Short mmCIF file of C-alpha atoms and ligand atoms in Angstrom, two decimals:
data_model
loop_
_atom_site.label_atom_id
_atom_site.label_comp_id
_atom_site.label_asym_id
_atom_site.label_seq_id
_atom_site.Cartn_x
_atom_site.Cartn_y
_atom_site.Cartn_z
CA UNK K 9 112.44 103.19 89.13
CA UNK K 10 112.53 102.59 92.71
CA UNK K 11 110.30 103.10 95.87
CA UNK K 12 110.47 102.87 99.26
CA UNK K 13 107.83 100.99 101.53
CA UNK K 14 107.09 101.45 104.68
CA UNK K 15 105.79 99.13 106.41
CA UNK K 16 103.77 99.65 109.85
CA UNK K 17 102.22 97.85 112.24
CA UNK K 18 98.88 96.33 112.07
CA UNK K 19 97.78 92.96 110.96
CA UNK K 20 97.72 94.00 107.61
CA UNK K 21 101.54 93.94 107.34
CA UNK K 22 101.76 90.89 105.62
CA UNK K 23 99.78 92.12 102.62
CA UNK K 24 102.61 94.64 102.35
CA UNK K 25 104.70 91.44 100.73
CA UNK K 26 102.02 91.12 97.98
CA UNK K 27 102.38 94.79 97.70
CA UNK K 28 106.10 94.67 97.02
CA UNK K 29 106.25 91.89 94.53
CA UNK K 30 103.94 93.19 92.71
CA UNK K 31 105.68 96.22 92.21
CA UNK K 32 108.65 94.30 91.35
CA UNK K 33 106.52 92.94 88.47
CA UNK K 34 106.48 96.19 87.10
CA UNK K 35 110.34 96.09 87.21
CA UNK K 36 110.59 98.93 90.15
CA UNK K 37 112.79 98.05 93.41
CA UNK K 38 111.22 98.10 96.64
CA UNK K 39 113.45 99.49 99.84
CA UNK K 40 111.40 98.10 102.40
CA UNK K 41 111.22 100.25 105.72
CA UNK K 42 110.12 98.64 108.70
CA UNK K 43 108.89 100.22 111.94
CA UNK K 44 109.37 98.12 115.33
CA UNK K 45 105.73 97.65 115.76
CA UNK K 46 105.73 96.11 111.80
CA UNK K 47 108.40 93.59 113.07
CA UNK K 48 105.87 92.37 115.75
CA UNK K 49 104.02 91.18 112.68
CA UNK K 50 106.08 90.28 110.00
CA UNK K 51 109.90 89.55 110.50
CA UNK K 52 112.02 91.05 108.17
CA UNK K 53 113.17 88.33 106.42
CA UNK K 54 110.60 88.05 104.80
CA UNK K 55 111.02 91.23 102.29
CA UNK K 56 114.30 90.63 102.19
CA UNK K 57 113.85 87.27 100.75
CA UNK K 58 110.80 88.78 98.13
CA UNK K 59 112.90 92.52 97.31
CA UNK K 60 116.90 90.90 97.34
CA UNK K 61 117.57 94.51 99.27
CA UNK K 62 118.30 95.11 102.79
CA UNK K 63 115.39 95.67 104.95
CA UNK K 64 115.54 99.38 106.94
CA UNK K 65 114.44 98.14 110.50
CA UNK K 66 116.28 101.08 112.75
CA UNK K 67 117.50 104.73 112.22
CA UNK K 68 120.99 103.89 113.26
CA UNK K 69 121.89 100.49 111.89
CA UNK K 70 125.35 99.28 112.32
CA UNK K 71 127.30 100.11 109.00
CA UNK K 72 126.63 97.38 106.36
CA UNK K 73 130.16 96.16 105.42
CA UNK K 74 129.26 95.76 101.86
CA UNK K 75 128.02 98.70 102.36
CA UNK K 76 129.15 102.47 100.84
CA UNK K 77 126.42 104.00 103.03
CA UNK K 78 127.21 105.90 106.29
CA UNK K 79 124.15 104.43 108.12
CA UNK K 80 123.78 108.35 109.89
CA UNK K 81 122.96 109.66 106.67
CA UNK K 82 120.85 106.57 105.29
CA UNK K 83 117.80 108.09 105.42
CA UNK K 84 118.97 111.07 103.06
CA UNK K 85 120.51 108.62 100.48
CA UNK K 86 117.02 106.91 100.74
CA UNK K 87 115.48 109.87 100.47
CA UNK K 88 117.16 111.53 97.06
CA UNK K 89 117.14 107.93 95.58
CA UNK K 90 112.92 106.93 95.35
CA UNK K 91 110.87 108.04 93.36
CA UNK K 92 107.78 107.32 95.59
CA UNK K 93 107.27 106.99 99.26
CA UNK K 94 104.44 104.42 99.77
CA UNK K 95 102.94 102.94 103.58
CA UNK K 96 101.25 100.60 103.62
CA UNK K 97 99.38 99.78 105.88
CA UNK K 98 99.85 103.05 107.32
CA UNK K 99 98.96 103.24 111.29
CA UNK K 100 97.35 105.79 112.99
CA UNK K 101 100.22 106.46 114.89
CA UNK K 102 102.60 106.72 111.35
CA UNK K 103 99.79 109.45 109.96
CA UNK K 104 99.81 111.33 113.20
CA UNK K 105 103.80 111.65 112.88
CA UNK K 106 103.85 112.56 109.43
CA UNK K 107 101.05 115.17 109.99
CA UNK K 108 103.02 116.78 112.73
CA UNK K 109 106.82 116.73 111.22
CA UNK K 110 107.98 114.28 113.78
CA UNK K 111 111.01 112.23 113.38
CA UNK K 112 110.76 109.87 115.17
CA UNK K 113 111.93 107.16 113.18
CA UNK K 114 113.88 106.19 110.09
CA UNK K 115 109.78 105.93 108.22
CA UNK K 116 109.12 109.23 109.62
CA UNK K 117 112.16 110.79 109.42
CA UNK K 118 112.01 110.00 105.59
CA UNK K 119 109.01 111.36 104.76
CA UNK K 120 110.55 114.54 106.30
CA UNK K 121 113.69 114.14 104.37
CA UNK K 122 112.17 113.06 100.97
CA UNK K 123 110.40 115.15 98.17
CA UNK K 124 109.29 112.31 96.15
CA UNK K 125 105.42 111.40 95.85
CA UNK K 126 103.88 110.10 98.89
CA UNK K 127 100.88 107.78 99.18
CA UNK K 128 99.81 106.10 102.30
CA UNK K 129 97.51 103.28 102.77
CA UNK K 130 95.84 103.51 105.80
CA UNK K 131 94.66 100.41 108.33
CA UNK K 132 93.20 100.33 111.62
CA UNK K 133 90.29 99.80 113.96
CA UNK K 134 87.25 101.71 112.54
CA UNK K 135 87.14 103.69 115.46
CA UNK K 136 90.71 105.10 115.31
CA UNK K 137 90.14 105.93 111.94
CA UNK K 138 86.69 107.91 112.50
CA UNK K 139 88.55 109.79 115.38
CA UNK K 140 89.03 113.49 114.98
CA UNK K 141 92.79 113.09 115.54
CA UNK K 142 92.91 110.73 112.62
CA UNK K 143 90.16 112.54 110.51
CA UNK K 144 92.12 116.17 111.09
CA UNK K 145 96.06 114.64 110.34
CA UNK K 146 94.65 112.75 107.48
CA UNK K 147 93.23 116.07 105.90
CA UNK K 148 96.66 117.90 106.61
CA UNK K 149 98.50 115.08 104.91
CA UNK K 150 95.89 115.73 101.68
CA UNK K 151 96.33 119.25 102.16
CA UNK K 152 100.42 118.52 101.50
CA UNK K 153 99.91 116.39 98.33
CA UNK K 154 100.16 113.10 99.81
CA UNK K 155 97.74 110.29 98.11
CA UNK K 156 95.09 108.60 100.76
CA UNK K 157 94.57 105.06 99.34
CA UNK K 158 91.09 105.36 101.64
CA UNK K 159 90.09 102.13 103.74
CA UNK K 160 87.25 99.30 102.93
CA UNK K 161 84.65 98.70 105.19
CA UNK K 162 84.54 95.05 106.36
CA UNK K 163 85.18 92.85 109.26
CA UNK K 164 87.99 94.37 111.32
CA UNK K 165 91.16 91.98 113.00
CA UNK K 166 89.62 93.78 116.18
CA UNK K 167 86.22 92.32 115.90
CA UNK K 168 84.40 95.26 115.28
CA UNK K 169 82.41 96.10 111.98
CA UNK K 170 83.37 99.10 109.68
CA UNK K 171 85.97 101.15 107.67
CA UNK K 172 89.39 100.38 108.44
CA UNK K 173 90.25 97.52 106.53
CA UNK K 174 93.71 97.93 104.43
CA UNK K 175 92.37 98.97 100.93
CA UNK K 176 92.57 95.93 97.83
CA UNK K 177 96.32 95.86 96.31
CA UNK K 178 95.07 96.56 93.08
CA UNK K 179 94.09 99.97 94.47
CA UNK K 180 97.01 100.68 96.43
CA UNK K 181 99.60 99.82 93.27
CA UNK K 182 97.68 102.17 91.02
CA UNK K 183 97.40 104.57 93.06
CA UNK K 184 100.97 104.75 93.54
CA UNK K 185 101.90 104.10 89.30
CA UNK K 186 99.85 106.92 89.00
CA UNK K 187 101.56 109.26 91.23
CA UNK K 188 105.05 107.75 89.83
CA UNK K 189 106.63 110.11 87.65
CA UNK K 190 106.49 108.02 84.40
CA UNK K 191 109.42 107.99 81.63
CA UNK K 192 107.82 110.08 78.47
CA UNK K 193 108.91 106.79 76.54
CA UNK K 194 106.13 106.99 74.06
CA UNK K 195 106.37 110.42 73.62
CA UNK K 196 106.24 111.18 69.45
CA UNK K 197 103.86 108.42 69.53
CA UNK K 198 100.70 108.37 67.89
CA UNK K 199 99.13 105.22 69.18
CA UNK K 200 95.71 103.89 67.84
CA UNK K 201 93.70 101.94 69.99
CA UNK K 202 90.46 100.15 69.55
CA UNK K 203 88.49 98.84 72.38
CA UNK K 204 85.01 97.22 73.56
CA UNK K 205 83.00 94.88 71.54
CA UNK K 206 81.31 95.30 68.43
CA UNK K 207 77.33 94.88 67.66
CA UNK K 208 75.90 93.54 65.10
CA UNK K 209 72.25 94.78 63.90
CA UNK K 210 69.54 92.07 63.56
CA UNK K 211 67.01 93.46 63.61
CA UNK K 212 66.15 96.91 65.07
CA UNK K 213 66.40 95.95 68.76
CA UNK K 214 68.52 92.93 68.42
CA UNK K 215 72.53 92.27 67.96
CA UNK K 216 74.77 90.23 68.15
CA UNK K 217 77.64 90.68 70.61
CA UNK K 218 80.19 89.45 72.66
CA UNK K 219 80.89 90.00 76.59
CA UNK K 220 83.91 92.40 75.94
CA UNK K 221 83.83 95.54 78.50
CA UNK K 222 86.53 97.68 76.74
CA UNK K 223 88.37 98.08 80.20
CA UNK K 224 91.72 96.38 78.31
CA UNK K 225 91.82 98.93 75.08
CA UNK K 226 90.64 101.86 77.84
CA UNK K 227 93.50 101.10 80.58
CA UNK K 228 95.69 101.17 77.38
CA UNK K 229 94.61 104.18 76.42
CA UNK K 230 95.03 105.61 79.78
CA UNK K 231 98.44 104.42 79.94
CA UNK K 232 99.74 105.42 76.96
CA UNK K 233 99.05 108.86 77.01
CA UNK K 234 100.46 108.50 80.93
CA UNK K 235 103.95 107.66 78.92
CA UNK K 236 103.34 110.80 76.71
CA UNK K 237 101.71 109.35 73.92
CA UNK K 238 99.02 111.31 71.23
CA UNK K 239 96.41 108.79 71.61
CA UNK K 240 93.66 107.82 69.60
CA UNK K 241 90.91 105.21 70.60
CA UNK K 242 88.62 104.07 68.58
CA UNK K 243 85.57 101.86 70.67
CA UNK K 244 82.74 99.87 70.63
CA UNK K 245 79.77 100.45 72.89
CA UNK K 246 80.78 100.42 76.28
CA UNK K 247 80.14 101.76 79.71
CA UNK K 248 83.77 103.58 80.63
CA UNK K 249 84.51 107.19 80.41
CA UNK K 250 87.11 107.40 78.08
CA UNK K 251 90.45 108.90 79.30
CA UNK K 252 91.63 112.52 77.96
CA UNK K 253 92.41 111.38 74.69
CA UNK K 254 93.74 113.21 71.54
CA UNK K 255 90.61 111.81 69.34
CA UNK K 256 88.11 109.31 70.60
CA UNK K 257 85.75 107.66 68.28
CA UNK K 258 82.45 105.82 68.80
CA UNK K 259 81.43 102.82 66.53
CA UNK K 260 78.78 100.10 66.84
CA UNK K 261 79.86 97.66 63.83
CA UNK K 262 82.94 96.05 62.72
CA UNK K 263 82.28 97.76 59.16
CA UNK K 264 82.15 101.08 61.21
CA UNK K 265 85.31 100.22 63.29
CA UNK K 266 87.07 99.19 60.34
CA UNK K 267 86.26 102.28 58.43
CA UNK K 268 87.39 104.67 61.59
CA UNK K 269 90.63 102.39 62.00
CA UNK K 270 91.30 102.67 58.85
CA UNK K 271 90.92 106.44 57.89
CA UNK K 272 93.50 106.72 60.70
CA UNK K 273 96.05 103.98 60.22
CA UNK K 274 98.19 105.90 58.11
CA UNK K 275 98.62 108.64 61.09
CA UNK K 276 99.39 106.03 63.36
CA UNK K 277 102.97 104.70 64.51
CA UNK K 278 101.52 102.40 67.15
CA UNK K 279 98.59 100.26 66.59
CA UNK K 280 96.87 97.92 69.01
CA UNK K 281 93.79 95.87 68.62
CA UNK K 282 92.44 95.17 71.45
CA UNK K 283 88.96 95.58 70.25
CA UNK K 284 86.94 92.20 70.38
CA UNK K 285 85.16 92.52 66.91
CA UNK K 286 82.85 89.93 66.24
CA UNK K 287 83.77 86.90 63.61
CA UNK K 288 80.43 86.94 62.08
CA UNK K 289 77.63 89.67 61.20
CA UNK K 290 73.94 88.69 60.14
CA UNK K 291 73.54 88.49 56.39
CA UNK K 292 70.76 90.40 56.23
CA UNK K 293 69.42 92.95 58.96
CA UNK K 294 65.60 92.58 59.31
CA UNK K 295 64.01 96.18 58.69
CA UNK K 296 61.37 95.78 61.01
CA UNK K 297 61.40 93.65 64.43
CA UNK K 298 61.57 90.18 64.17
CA UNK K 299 58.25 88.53 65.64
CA UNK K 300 58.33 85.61 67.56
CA UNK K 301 56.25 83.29 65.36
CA UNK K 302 58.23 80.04 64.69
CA UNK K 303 61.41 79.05 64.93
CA UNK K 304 64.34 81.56 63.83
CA UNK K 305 67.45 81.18 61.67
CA UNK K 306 69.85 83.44 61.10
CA UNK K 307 72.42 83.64 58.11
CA UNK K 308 75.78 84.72 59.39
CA UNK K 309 78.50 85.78 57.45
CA UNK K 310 81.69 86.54 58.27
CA UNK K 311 82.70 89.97 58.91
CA UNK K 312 86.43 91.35 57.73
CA UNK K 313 89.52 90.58 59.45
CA UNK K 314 90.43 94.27 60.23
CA UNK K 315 93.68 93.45 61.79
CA UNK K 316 94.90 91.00 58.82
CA UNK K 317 93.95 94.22 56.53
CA UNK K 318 96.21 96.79 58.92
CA UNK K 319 98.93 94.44 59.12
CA UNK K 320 99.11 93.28 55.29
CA UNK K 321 98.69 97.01 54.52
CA UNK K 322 101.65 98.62 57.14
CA UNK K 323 104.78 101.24 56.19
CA UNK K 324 107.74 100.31 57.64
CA UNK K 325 108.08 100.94 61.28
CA UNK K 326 104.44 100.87 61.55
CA UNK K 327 104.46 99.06 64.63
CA UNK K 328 101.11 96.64 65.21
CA UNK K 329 100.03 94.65 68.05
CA UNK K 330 96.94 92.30 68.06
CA UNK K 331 95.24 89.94 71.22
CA UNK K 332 94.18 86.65 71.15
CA UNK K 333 90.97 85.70 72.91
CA UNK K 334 91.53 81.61 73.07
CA UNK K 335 90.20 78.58 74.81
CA UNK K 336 92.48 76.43 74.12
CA UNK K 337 95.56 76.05 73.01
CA UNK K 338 96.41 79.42 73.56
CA UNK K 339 100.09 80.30 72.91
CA UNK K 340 100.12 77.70 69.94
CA UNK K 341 96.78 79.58 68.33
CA UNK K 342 98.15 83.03 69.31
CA UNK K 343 101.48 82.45 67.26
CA UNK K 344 99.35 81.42 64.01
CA UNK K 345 98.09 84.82 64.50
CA UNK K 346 101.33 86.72 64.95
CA UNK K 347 102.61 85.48 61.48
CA UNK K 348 99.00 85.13 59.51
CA UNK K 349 98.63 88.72 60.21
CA UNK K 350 101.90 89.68 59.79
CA UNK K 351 102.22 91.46 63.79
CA UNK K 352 104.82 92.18 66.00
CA UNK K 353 103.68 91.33 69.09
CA UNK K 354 100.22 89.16 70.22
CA UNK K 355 98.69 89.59 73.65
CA UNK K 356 97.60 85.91 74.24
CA UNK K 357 94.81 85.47 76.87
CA UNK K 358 93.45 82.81 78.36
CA UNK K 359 89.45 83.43 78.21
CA UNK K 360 88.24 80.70 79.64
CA UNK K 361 90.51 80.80 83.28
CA UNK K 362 87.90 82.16 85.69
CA UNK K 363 88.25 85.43 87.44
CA UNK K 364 89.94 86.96 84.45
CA UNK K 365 89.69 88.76 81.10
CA UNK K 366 85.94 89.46 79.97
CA UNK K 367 84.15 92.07 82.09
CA UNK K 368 86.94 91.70 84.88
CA UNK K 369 89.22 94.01 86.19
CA UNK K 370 91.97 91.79 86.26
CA UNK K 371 93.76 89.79 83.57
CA UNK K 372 97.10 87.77 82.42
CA UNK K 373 98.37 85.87 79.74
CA UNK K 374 101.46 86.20 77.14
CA UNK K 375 102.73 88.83 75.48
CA UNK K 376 104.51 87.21 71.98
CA UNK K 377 106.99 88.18 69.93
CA UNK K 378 108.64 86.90 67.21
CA UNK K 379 111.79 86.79 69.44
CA UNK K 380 110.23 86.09 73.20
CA UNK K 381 107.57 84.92 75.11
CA UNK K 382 106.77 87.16 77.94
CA UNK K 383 104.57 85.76 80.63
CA UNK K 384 102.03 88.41 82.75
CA UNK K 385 100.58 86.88 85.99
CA UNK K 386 97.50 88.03 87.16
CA UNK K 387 97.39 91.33 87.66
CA UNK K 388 95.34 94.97 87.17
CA UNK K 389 94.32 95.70 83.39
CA UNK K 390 96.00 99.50 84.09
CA UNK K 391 99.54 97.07 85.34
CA UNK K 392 99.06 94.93 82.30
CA UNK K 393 98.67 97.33 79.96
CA UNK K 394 102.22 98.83 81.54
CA UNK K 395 103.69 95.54 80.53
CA UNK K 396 102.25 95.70 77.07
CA UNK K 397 103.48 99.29 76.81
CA UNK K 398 106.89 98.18 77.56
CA UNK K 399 107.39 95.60 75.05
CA UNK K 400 105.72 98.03 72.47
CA UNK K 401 109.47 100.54 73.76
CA UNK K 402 110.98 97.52 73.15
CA UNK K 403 110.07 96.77 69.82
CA UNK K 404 110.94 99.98 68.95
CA UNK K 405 114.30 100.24 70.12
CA UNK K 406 116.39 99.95 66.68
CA UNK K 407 113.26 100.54 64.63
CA UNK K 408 112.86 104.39 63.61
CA UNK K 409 109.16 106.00 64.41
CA UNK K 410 107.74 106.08 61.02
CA UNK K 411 106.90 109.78 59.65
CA UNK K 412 103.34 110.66 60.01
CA UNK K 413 101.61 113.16 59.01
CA UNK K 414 99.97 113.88 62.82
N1 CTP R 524 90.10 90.98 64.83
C1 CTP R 524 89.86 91.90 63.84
N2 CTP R 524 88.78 91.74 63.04
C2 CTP R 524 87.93 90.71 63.20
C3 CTP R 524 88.18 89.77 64.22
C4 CTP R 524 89.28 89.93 65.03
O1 CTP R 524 90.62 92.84 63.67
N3 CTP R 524 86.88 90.60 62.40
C5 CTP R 524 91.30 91.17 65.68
C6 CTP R 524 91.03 91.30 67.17
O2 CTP R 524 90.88 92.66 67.54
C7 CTP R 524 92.29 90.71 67.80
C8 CTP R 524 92.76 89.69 66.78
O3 CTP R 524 92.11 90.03 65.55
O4 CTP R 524 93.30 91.67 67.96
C9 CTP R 524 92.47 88.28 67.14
O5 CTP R 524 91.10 88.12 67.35
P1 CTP R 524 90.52 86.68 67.69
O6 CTP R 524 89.00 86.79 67.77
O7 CTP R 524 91.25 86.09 68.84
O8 CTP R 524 90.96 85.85 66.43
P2 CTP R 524 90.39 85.60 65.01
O9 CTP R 524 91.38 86.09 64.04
O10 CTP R 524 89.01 86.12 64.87
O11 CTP R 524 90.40 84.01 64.97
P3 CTP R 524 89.47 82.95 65.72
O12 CTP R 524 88.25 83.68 66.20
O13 CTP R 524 89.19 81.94 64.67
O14 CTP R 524 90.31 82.40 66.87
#
């Protein structure tokens, strides 16, 4: 996979560099593209350094020597070769010459030349960007296909007070994954995903739960069926809309979720447990509500290790993934997992590192296999669950899909 970047000018140039290593986490290469106004900003160096590729900076460049390019024609070998045109940021000045077809130079003269994706990230003073020049080439640009990764409101380089501000990496990256086309690598997949928290009854208006969103098991889901997976989630309660999945299940207890995990095991060629079930469950559920009379105790049991059950019950070629919420020693717990519950892969994270995991958007941690050790920095849970996705291909290379009965 490979993209191009363009880079404009505005002070939010330098968060292009964020921009373009995180993409090269997701193992895509980033042609940078540069316009003079860009350079005032950032030198190019500087994504040289981060991409190991030759920064575009002019339309006719001398001829690299180690070059096989004819630097006249660059911008068509650039062109057939991405699979995405991204800006960002993305001037006013770039949008106007994109909306009117002018070539003006080598960023412009690409989008012309290129029928890849396009998604620009647009940065400026908020007045520029409420203009009726801006407002009108912005909704020709939509009206072509291209993505608008839409400004933040916020305190402006200029001063001023308002929309304009370059929108949050996270936002820009997705956007652009998602208009990637994506590799049908999963596809003949049946992947089974559970997600969220479970509850635990009480009494009739208590539980007990954990702080668990789901937004791990649901970016899963989202990107597996992305990859051309059949996709089934099974998930606690949570807020999220669940993604356009072949079969999505609601449970409240780990007795349900183990039920509707199991019932559908056997279908499944990819299983991950992401879910965080609860490690206990009251021994006995009050009928009516508890009153608050004296002190309360409450008899917990423990509840049954689901993924121990999967994993001790798979077919060959099943494959099985689990996570590990830890504390402390992380990797060393996670690995007692791997083997204990006989899985080929653990997703090791880090709960108590602020900023990530429960409730956040974000996340990062280990992915483990019985082979490697695969570290994920911080990044989106959508990007993370691309990573997990790609060691789940991985695993399967010289390991035959199972046969099941979809
Ligand atoms: N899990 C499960 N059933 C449970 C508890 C956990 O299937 N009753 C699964 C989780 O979905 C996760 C993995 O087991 O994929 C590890 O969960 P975690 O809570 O980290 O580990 P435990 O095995 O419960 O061990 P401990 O809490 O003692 O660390």
């Amino acid at each position: 996979m490979k993209i191009a970047l363009g880079v404009t000018g505005g002070i939010a140039a330098y968060k292009a560099a964020e921009i373009a290593r995180r993409l090269q986490d997701r193992n895509i290469r980033v042609q940078v593209i540069m316009t003079d106004s860009a350079q005032e900003f950032v030198r190019p160096l500087t994504f040289a350094a981060l991409t190991g590729e030759k920064v575009i900076t002019e339309m006719f460049s001398q001829r690299d020597s180690n070059s096989t390019l004819d630097s006249s024609v660059e911008h068509i070998s650039v062109a057939q070769a991405i699979d995405a045109l991204l800006v960002a940021p993305a001037t006013a000045a770039t949008l106007a010459r994109f909306a009117h077809g002018l070539s003006e130079d080598f960023l412009s003269t690409l989008y012309l030349a290129t029928t890849a994706p396009v998604v620009v990230a647009p940065a400026m003073n908020v007045n520029m960007w409420r203009h009726a020049a801006t407002q009108a080439n912005l909704e020709t640009l939509r009206a072509r296909g291209v993505t608008i990764v839409e400004p933040s409101q916020g305190y402006l380089a200029c001063g001023m007070v308002g929309e304009g501000r370059l929108a949050d990496t996270d936002e820009i990256v997705e956007a652009l994954l998602a208009r990637i086309v994506q590799s049908e690598d999963l596809k003949g997949e049946n992947v089974l995903i559970s997600a969220g928290p479970t509850y635990e009854p009480i009494d009739p208006v208590r539980f007990l739960g954990n702080r668990s969103s789901g937004k791990m098991g649901y970016a899963l889901a989202e990107a597996a069926l992305r990859r051309g997976a059949r996709v089934t989630l099974v998930s606690g309660p949570t807020a999220l809309t669940p993604p356009a999945v072949e079969e999505f299940v609601r449970v409240e207890t780990c007795a349900q979720m183990r039920e509707a995990l199991l019932a559908r095991f056997g279908r499944a060629s990819v299983t991950i447990m992401s879910a965080a079930v609860s490690d206990f469950s009251p021994a006995n559920v009050a009928g009516q509500k508890i009153k608050r009379e004296a002190a309360m105790h409450l008899d917990l049991q423990p509840t049954a290790d689901i993924l121990a059950e999967l994993g001790s019950g798979r077919a060959p070629g099943q494959l099985l993934i689990g996570f590990a919420a830890e504390t402390q020693n992380a990797a060393e717990n996670a690995r007692g997992k791997l083997k204990r519950k006989h899985l080929d892969a653990i997703i090791v994270n880090d709960v108590s590192r602020p900023g990530i995991g429960f409730g956040s958007e974000r996340n990062a941690g280990q992915i483990i296999t019985a082979d490697e050790v695969t570290e994920i920095p911080e990044m989106s849970k959508l990007e993370m669950a691309g990573c997990i996705l790609d060691a789940v291909v991985k695993l399967r290379a010289g390991r035959q899909t199972p046969k099941v009965n979809a």
